[in-house]
Coordinates of C-alpha atoms in Angstrom, one line a residue:
X758 CA 0.0 0.0 0.0
X759 CA 1.3 3.5 -0.9
X760 CA 1.0 5.6 2.2
X761 CA 1.8 9.4 2.8
X762 CA 1.7 11.1 6.2
X763 CA -0.9 13.5 4.9
X764 CA -2.3 11.8 1.8
X765 CA -3.3 8.3 2.2
X766 CA -3.5 7.4 -1.5
X767 CA -6.2 4.8 -1.5
X768 CA -7.6 1.9 0.5
X769 CA -5.4 -1.2 0.7
X770 CA -7.8 -3.3 -1.3
X771 CA -8.1 -0.7 -4.1
X772 CA -4.4 -0.3 -4.3
X773 CA -3.8 -4.1 -4.3
X774 CA -6.1 -4.3 -7.3
X775 CA -4.1 -1.8 -9.5
X776 CA -0.6 -2.0 -8.2
X777 CA 0.5 -4.7 -10.6
X778 CA -0.7 -2.5 -13.4
X779 CA 1.5 0.3 -12.6
X780 CA 4.8 0.5 -14.5
X781 CA 8.0 1.5 -12.6
X782 CA 7.7 5.0 -14.2
X783 CA 4.1 5.4 -13.0
X784 CA 5.0 4.4 -9.4
X785 CA 7.9 6.9 -9.4
X786 CA 5.7 9.7 -10.8
X787 CA 3.0 8.9 -8.2
X788 CA 5.3 9.1 -5.4
X789 CA 6.7 12.4 -6.7
X790 CA 3.2 13.7 -7.1
X791 CA 2.2 12.9 -3.6
X792 CA 5.2 14.6 -2.2
X793 CA 4.7 17.7 -4.5
X794 CA 1.1 17.9 -3.3
X795 CA 2.0 17.9 0.4
X796 CA 5.1 19.9 0.3
X797 CA 4.2 22.5 -2.4
X798 CA 0.6 22.6 -3.5
X799 CA -1.4 22.2 -0.3
X800 CA 0.7 24.8 1.7
X801 CA 0.3 27.3 -1.3
X802 CA -3.5 27.1 -1.4
X803 CA -4.2 30.0 0.9
X804 CA -1.5 32.2 -0.8
X805 CA -3.2 31.5 -4.2
X806 CA -6.5 32.8 -2.7
X807 CA -4.8 35.8 -1.1
X808 CA -3.1 36.7 -4.5
X809 CA -6.5 36.9 -6.3
X810 CA -7.7 40.4 -5.9
X811 CA -11.1 41.1 -4.3
X812 CA -11.6 44.0 -6.8
X813 CA -14.2 42.8 -9.4
X814 CA -12.2 44.2 -12.3
X815 CA -8.7 43.2 -11.4
X816 CA -9.6 39.6 -10.4
X817 CA -10.4 38.9 -14.0
X818 CA -7.1 40.2 -15.3
X819 CA -4.8 38.4 -12.8
X820 CA -2.5 35.6 -13.4
X821 CA -1.9 34.1 -9.8
X822 CA 1.9 34.2 -9.2
X823 CA 2.2 31.2 -7.0
X824 CA 0.3 29.0 -9.5
X825 CA 2.9 29.9 -12.2
X826 CA 5.8 29.2 -9.7
X827 CA 4.2 25.8 -9.0
X828 CA 3.9 25.1 -12.8
X829 CA 7.6 25.8 -13.2
X830 CA 8.5 23.3 -10.3
X831 CA 6.1 20.7 -11.6
X832 CA 7.7 20.9 -15.1
X833 CA 11.2 20.3 -13.6
X834 CA 9.9 17.3 -11.7
X835 CA 8.4 15.8 -14.8
X836 CA 4.8 16.2 -13.3
X837 CA 3.3 17.6 -16.5
X838 CA 0.5 16.7 -18.8
X839 CA -0.1 13.5 -16.9
X840 CA -3.6 13.0 -18.4
X841 CA -2.4 12.6 -21.9
X842 CA -1.7 9.0 -22.4
X843 CA 1.0 8.0 -24.9
X844 CA -0.9 4.9 -25.8
X845 CA -3.5 7.0 -27.4
X846 CA -1.5 10.1 -28.3
X847 CA 2.0 8.7 -29.3
X848 CA 3.4 12.0 -30.4
X849 CA 2.3 14.1 -27.5
X850 CA 1.5 11.8 -24.6
X851 CA 3.3 10.6 -21.5
X852 CA 3.9 7.0 -20.7
X853 CA 0.9 6.6 -18.4
X854 CA -2.2 4.6 -18.8
X855 CA -5.7 6.0 -17.9
X856 CA -5.8 3.7 -15.0
X857 CA -2.4 5.1 -13.7
X858 CA -3.6 8.6 -14.2
X859 CA -6.9 7.9 -12.4
X860 CA -5.0 7.3 -9.2
X861 CA -2.9 10.4 -9.8
X862 CA -6.1 12.5 -10.5
X863 CA -7.5 11.4 -7.2
X864 CA -4.5 12.7 -5.5
X865 CA -4.8 16.0 -7.4
X866 CA -8.5 16.2 -6.4
X867 CA -7.3 16.4 -2.7
X868 CA -5.5 19.6 -3.5
X869 CA -8.3 21.6 -5.0
X870 CA -8.4 23.4 -8.3
X871 CA -4.8 24.8 -8.1
X872 CA -3.4 21.2 -7.9
X873 CA -4.6 20.3 -11.4
X874 CA -3.4 23.7 -12.8
X875 CA 0.0 23.2 -11.3
X876 CA 0.6 20.1 -13.4
X877 CA -1.3 21.3 -16.5
X878 CA -4.0 18.9 -16.0
X879 CA -7.1 21.1 -15.5
X880 CA -10.3 21.5 -17.5
X881 CA -11.2 22.7 -20.0
X882 CA -7.6 22.6 -21.3
X883 CA -7.2 18.9 -20.9
X884 CA -10.2 18.1 -23.2
X885 CA -9.2 20.8 -25.7
X886 CA -5.7 19.3 -25.9
X887 CA -7.1 15.9 -26.5
X888 CA -9.3 17.3 -29.3
X889 CA -6.3 19.0 -31.0
X890 CA -4.0 16.1 -30.5
X891 CA -6.5 13.6 -32.0
X892 CA -8.3 15.7 -34.6
X893 CA -6.4 18.8 -35.2
X894 CA -4.3 19.5 -38.4
X895 CA -0.6 19.9 -38.2
X896 CA -0.9 23.7 -38.4
X897 CA -3.5 23.8 -35.7
X898 CA -1.4 21.7 -33.4
X899 CA 1.7 23.9 -33.9
X900 CA -0.3 27.1 -33.4
X901 CA -2.5 26.0 -30.5
X902 CA -1.7 22.7 -29.0
X903 CA 2.0 23.2 -28.4
X904 CA 1.5 26.3 -26.4
X905 CA -1.3 24.5 -24.4
X906 CA 1.0 21.5 -23.7
X907 CA 3.7 24.0 -22.5
X908 CA 1.2 25.7 -20.2
X909 CA 1.9 29.1 -21.9
X910 CA -1.7 29.6 -22.8
X911 CA -5.2 28.5 -21.7
X912 CA -8.5 27.7 -23.6
X913 CA -12.2 27.5 -23.5
X914 CA -14.8 25.0 -24.8
X915 CA -17.8 26.8 -26.1
X916 CA -20.8 24.5 -26.5
X917 CA -23.6 25.2 -24.0
X918 CA -26.0 27.9 -25.2
X919 CA -28.4 30.3 -23.5
X920 CA -32.2 29.9 -24.2
X921 CA -31.4 26.4 -25.4
X922 CA -31.7 23.0 -23.7
X923 CA -28.1 22.2 -24.4
X924 CA -28.3 18.7 -22.7
X925 CA -29.4 17.7 -26.1
X926 CA -26.7 19.1 -28.3
X927 CA -28.7 18.7 -31.4
X928 CA -30.6 21.8 -30.1
X929 CA -27.6 24.0 -30.5
X930 CA -28.3 27.1 -32.7
X931 CA -25.0 28.9 -33.2
X932 CA -24.4 29.3 -36.8
X933 CA -21.1 28.3 -38.4
X934 CA -21.0 28.9 -42.2
X935 CA -18.4 29.3 -44.9
X936 CA -18.1 32.6 -46.7
X937 CA -15.3 32.4 -49.3
X938 CA -12.2 31.3 -47.6
X939 CA -13.5 32.3 -44.2
X940 CA -15.8 30.9 -41.6
X941 CA -18.4 33.2 -40.0
X942 CA -19.6 32.4 -36.5
X943 CA -22.8 33.9 -34.9
X944 CA -24.2 32.6 -31.5
X945 CA -25.0 33.2 -27.9
X946 CA -23.2 30.8 -25.4
X947 CA -22.9 30.6 -21.7
X948 CA -21.3 28.6 -18.9
X949 CA -18.1 28.6 -21.0
X950 CA -15.5 27.5 -18.6
X951 CA -12.1 29.1 -18.9
X952 CA -13.2 32.1 -21.0
X953 CA -12.5 34.7 -18.3
X954 CA -8.8 33.8 -17.9
X955 CA -6.5 36.5 -19.2
X956 CA -4.3 33.6 -20.5
X957 CA -7.1 32.1 -22.7
X958 CA -6.1 32.4 -26.4
X959 CA -8.7 30.1 -28.1
X960 CA -12.2 29.0 -27.9
X961 CA -13.3 25.6 -29.5
X962 CA -16.8 26.6 -30.7
X963 CA -19.5 24.1 -31.6
X964 CA -22.3 25.2 -33.8
X965 CA -24.5 24.2 -36.7
X966 CA -23.0 24.3 -40.1
X967 CA -25.6 22.2 -42.0
X968 CA -29.0 22.5 -40.2
X969 CA -30.9 20.9 -43.1
X970 CA -28.8 17.7 -43.0
X971 CA -31.1 14.6 -42.7
X972 CA -28.9 13.4 -39.8
X973 CA -29.2 15.4 -36.7
X974 CA -25.7 14.2 -35.7
X975 CA -24.0 15.5 -39.0
X976 CA -25.3 19.1 -38.6
X977 CA -22.6 20.4 -36.3
X978 CA -19.0 21.5 -36.7
X979 CA -16.2 22.7 -34.4
X980 CA -14.1 25.7 -35.2
X981 CA -11.2 27.4 -33.4
X982 CA -12.0 31.0 -32.6
X983 CA -9.2 33.1 -31.2
X984 CA -10.3 34.8 -27.8
X985 CA -9.4 38.3 -29.1
X986 CA -11.1 37.9 -32.6
X987 CA -13.3 40.9 -33.5
X988 CA -16.9 40.1 -32.6
X989 CA -16.2 37.9 -29.5
X990 CA -17.8 39.6 -26.5
X991 CA -17.5 38.2 -23.0
X992 CA -20.8 39.4 -21.5
X993 CA -20.3 38.4 -17.9
X994 CA -18.9 35.7 -15.7
X995 CA -21.6 33.3 -14.3
X996 CA -21.6 32.5 -10.6
X997 CA -21.9 29.0 -9.1
X998 CA -23.6 29.2 -5.7
X999 CA -22.2 32.7 -5.4
X1000 CA -18.7 31.8 -6.4
X1001 CA -17.3 33.3 -9.7
X1002 CA -14.3 31.1 -10.1
X1003 CA -12.1 33.9 -11.1
X1004 CA -9.9 34.2 -13.1
X1005 CA -11.0 31.2 -15.2
X1006 CA -14.7 31.7 -14.7
X1007 CA -17.7 30.3 -16.6
X1008 CA -18.8 33.0 -19.0
X1009 CA -21.7 34.2 -21.1
X1010 CA -20.3 35.0 -24.5
X1011 CA -21.8 36.4 -27.7
X1012 CA -20.2 35.7 -31.1
X1013 CA -21.3 38.3 -33.6
X1014 CA -20.1 37.9 -37.2
X1015 CA -16.8 36.5 -36.0
X1016 CA -14.6 35.6 -39.0
X1017 CA -11.8 33.1 -38.9
X1018 CA -9.8 31.4 -41.6
X1019 CA -11.2 28.2 -43.2
X1020 CA -8.1 26.5 -41.8
X1021 CA -9.6 26.8 -38.3
X1022 CA -12.2 24.2 -38.9
X1023 CA -11.5 21.1 -36.8
X1024 CA -11.4 17.7 -38.6
X1025 CA -14.1 18.7 -41.2
X1026 CA -17.6 19.9 -41.8
X1027 CA -20.3 17.9 -40.0
X1028 CA -17.8 16.2 -37.7
X1029 CA -18.8 18.2 -34.5
X1030 CA -20.6 15.3 -32.7
X1031 CA -17.7 12.9 -33.4
X1032 CA -15.3 15.5 -31.9
X1033 CA -17.4 16.1 -28.7
X1034 CA -18.0 12.5 -28.1
X1035 CA -14.2 11.8 -28.3
X1036 CA -13.6 14.8 -26.0
X1037 CA -16.2 14.3 -23.4
X1038 CA -15.6 10.6 -22.7
X1039 CA -12.1 11.0 -21.1
X1040 CA -13.1 14.5 -19.7
X1041 CA -16.0 13.0 -17.8
X1042 CA -13.9 10.3 -16.2
X1043 CA -11.2 12.9 -15.4
X1044 CA -13.8 14.9 -13.4
X1045 CA -14.9 11.7 -11.6
X1046 CA -11.3 10.9 -10.7
X1047 CA -10.7 14.2 -9.1
X1048 CA -14.0 14.1 -7.4
X1049 CA -13.1 11.0 -5.5
X1050 CA -10.1 12.9 -4.2
X1051 CA -12.3 15.8 -3.1
X1052 CA -14.6 13.5 -1.2
X1053 CA -11.6 11.9 0.5
X1054 CA -10.3 15.2 1.5
X1055 CA -13.6 16.1 3.0
X1056 CA -13.7 12.9 5.0
X1057 CA -10.2 13.6 6.3
X1058 CA -11.3 17.1 7.3
X1059 CA -14.3 15.8 9.0
X1060 CA -12.3 13.1 11.0
X1061 CA -9.9 16.0 12.3
X1062 CA -13.0 18.0 13.3
X1063 CA -14.9 15.3 15.2
X1064 CA -11.7 14.2 17.1
X1065 CA -10.8 17.8 18.2
X1066 CA -10.6 17.5 22.0
X1067 CA -12.0 21.0 22.3
X1068 CA -15.3 20.1 20.8
X1069 CA -18.1 18.7 22.9
X1070 CA -21.8 18.7 22.6
X1071 CA -24.3 17.5 25.3
X1072 CA -21.4 16.2 27.4
X1073 CA -19.8 14.1 24.6
X1074 CA -17.0 14.6 22.1
X1075 CA -18.3 14.7 18.5
X1076 CA -17.0 11.4 17.6
X1077 CA -18.9 9.7 20.5
X1078 CA -22.2 10.5 19.0
X1079 CA -23.7 7.6 17.1
X1080 CA -24.8 9.7 14.1
X1081 CA -21.3 11.0 13.6
X1082 CA -19.9 7.5 13.6
X1083 CA -22.5 6.4 11.1
X1084 CA -21.7 9.3 8.9
X1085 CA -18.1 8.5 9.0
X1086 CA -18.7 4.8 8.1
X1087 CA -21.2 5.6 5.3
X1088 CA -18.8 8.0 3.7
X1089 CA -15.9 5.6 3.9
X1090 CA -18.0 2.9 2.1
X1091 CA -19.3 5.4 -0.5
X1092 CA -15.9 6.7 -1.4
X1093 CA -14.6 3.1 -1.8
X1094 CA -17.5 2.2 -4.0
X1095 CA -17.0 5.5 -6.1
X1096 CA -13.3 4.8 -6.5
X1097 CA -13.8 1.3 -7.9
X1098 CA -16.3 2.6 -10.5
X1099 CA -13.7 5.1 -11.6
X1100 CA -10.9 2.7 -11.7
X1101 CA -13.1 0.3 -13.6
X1102 CA -14.0 2.9 -16.2
X1103 CA -10.3 4.0 -16.6
X1104 CA -9.3 0.4 -17.1
X1105 CA -12.0 0.1 -19.8
X1106 CA -10.8 3.2 -21.6
X1107 CA -7.3 1.7 -21.6
X1108 CA -8.5 -1.6 -23.2
X1109 CA -11.3 -0.3 -25.5
X1110 CA -10.8 3.5 -25.8
X1111 CA -13.5 5.9 -24.6
X1112 CA -16.0 4.7 -27.1
X1113 CA -15.8 1.2 -25.8
X1114 CA -16.3 2.3 -22.2
X1115 CA -19.4 4.5 -22.5
X1116 CA -21.4 2.4 -20.0
X1117 CA -18.7 2.5 -17.4
X1118 CA -18.1 6.2 -17.9
X1119 CA -21.8 6.9 -17.7
X1120 CA -22.3 4.9 -14.5
X1121 CA -19.3 6.8 -12.8
X1122 CA -20.6 10.1 -14.1
X1123 CA -24.0 10.0 -12.5
X1124 CA -22.8 8.2 -9.3
X1125 CA -19.6 9.7 -8.2
X1126 CA -20.6 13.5 -8.1
X1127 CA -23.8 12.6 -6.0
X1128 CA -21.6 10.5 -3.7
X1129 CA -19.1 13.3 -3.2
X1130 CA -21.9 15.8 -2.5
X1131 CA -23.2 13.6 0.2
X1132 CA -19.8 13.2 1.8
X1133 CA -19.2 16.9 1.5
X1134 CA -22.6 17.6 3.2
X1135 CA -21.8 15.4 6.1
X1136 CA -18.4 17.1 6.5
X1137 CA -20.1 20.5 6.5
X1138 CA -22.6 19.3 9.1
X1139 CA -19.8 18.3 11.4
X1140 CA -18.5 21.8 11.4
X1141 CA -21.9 23.4 12.0
X1142 CA -22.0 27.0 10.7
X1143 CA -18.3 27.1 10.2
X1144 CA -18.7 24.4 7.4
X1145 CA -20.9 26.9 5.4
X1146 CA -18.4 29.8 5.8
X1147 CA -15.3 31.0 4.0
X1148 CA -13.2 29.7 6.9
X1149 CA -13.5 26.2 5.5
X1150 CA -13.3 25.2 1.8
X1151 CA -16.1 22.7 2.1
X1152 CA -19.0 25.0 0.9
X1153 CA -16.9 26.2 -2.1
X1154 CA -16.0 22.6 -3.0
X1155 CA -19.6 21.5 -2.6
X1156 CA -20.6 24.3 -5.1
X1157 CA -18.1 23.3 -7.6
X1158 CA -18.9 19.6 -7.4
X1159 CA -22.6 20.4 -7.7
X1160 CA -22.0 21.6 -11.3
X1161 CA -20.7 18.1 -12.3
X1162 CA -24.3 16.8 -12.0
X1163 CA -25.1 19.1 -14.9
X1164 CA -21.8 19.7 -16.7
X1165 CA -20.8 17.3 -19.5
X1166 CA -24.3 15.9 -19.6
X1167 CA -26.9 16.0 -16.8
X1168 CA -27.5 13.0 -14.6
X1169 CA -30.7 12.2 -16.4
X1170 CA -29.0 11.9 -19.7
X1171 CA -26.4 9.4 -18.4
X1172 CA -29.0 7.4 -16.5
X1173 CA -31.1 7.2 -19.6
X1174 CA -28.2 6.0 -21.8
X1175 CA -27.0 3.4 -19.3
X1176 CA -30.6 2.2 -18.9
X1177 CA -31.0 1.8 -22.6
X1178 CA -27.8 -0.1 -22.9
X1179 CA -28.9 -2.4 -20.2
X1180 CA -32.2 -3.0 -22.0
X1181 CA -30.4 -4.2 -25.1
X1182 CA -29.4 -7.2 -23.1
X1183 CA -33.0 -8.1 -22.5
X1184 CA -33.6 -10.2 -25.7
X1185 CA -30.5 -12.4 -25.1
X1186 CA -31.7 -12.8 -21.4
X1187 CA -35.2 -13.9 -22.5
X1188 CA -33.7 -16.3 -25.1
X1189 CA -31.4 -17.8 -22.5
X1190 CA -34.2 -18.2 -19.9
X1191 CA -36.3 -20.0 -22.5
X1192 CA -33.5 -22.4 -23.3
X1193 CA -33.0 -23.1 -19.6
X1194 CA -36.7 -23.5 -19.1
X1195 CA -36.7 -26.1 -21.9
X1196 CA -33.9 -28.1 -20.3
X1197 CA -35.7 -28.0 -17.0
X1198 CA -38.8 -29.5 -18.5
X1199 CA -36.8 -32.1 -20.2
X1200 CA -35.1 -33.1 -17.0
X1201 CA -38.4 -33.2 -15.1
X1202 CA -40.1 -35.3 -17.7
X1203 CA -37.2 -37.7 -17.9
X1204 CA -37.3 -38.1 -14.1
X1205 CA -41.1 -39.0 -14.3
X1206 CA -42.6 -35.7 -13.1
X1207 CA -44.5 -35.0 -16.3
X1208 CA -47.9 -34.9 -14.5
X1209 CA -46.6 -32.2 -12.2
X1210 CA -45.5 -29.8 -15.0

């Protein structure tokens, strides 16, 4: 079992299941990552918050110095772009499997948002890098992917629209059309993560390029739009439970007659759905990986709180109350269950790529965020009013995790898809049951029990 004084990596049973699938390089990287998290990232979290100005204008123009310092240190340690598997992206990736990264992402989840940024593994950049690595032209890769891989710039993924039920992406109305050797984009998007960051240089925009196509899944295209292109207007940052997530933010954006070169089209006309499916599969499981880490961190915080000798209620220490003990036990069990779902999905991605792991990804996506929210809620309850305040990070973490029940497809969509996949097994099960029933009857008849049939 890998153990760290502050970060207990995983349960002994979970680690025993995956240890033999870890290469020597992965084990060495994991050990370095845990040390880096404890010695550098976690102690820098409060400084990162302090370096973000309270002024509403300045906070959207600030590059937080300590995060840039952490990025430089992570690069030197080789803790960089860990999410990009060389098996799937030979030219750009690192020699880690999705399963190996799953454990590392859980570690990063315990360090909050700055942890993933520090090692260049934060959304939406991870998904955008995967899109450009898999589908981008050589020109697009040199101009946009390389700076993203180097951590020099950031990006946004622009799909969700205002006034549209975007959980069904076929509803998207943003217009993407060719005019001569240019592409013209017109649309109204919102909840576009990363669009507020002063380092963001590109938006990957999805819209309709062929609205009359007979196939609803061949009407969309994806195009690269420079963040500073004429006609791109960031209307406002959206707030999540009162938090604006500056400087990255989740912004409302209007694209008005934005013109970009034809070479900015990704993969080809009508390939938008293909691109987002390739992008969102790994992205969904990356969120779940980090979410398990967030839940574990919350439980760790709760354990410290309830064993604090200065805390007593009704003559008992907090940990002596039966309800508190029950909450701890339930949280432990739920985290273990969620972790195994995530590891299973990561293993399936390694074996069959994201397309072959859709069921496992879907199950993790609608299960793990709800699990983590429940664990966070119990931790907040153990702190009383303090758990809802800025003196603890529990409420902010809860707000961020709550978005995952909507982002990258709401729970209802994943539940529906998983249920439909399960129903496809029904005809085979009915056929098999009929075959068994026939054999049962034959055996009973042969044994002389025909009159009782």
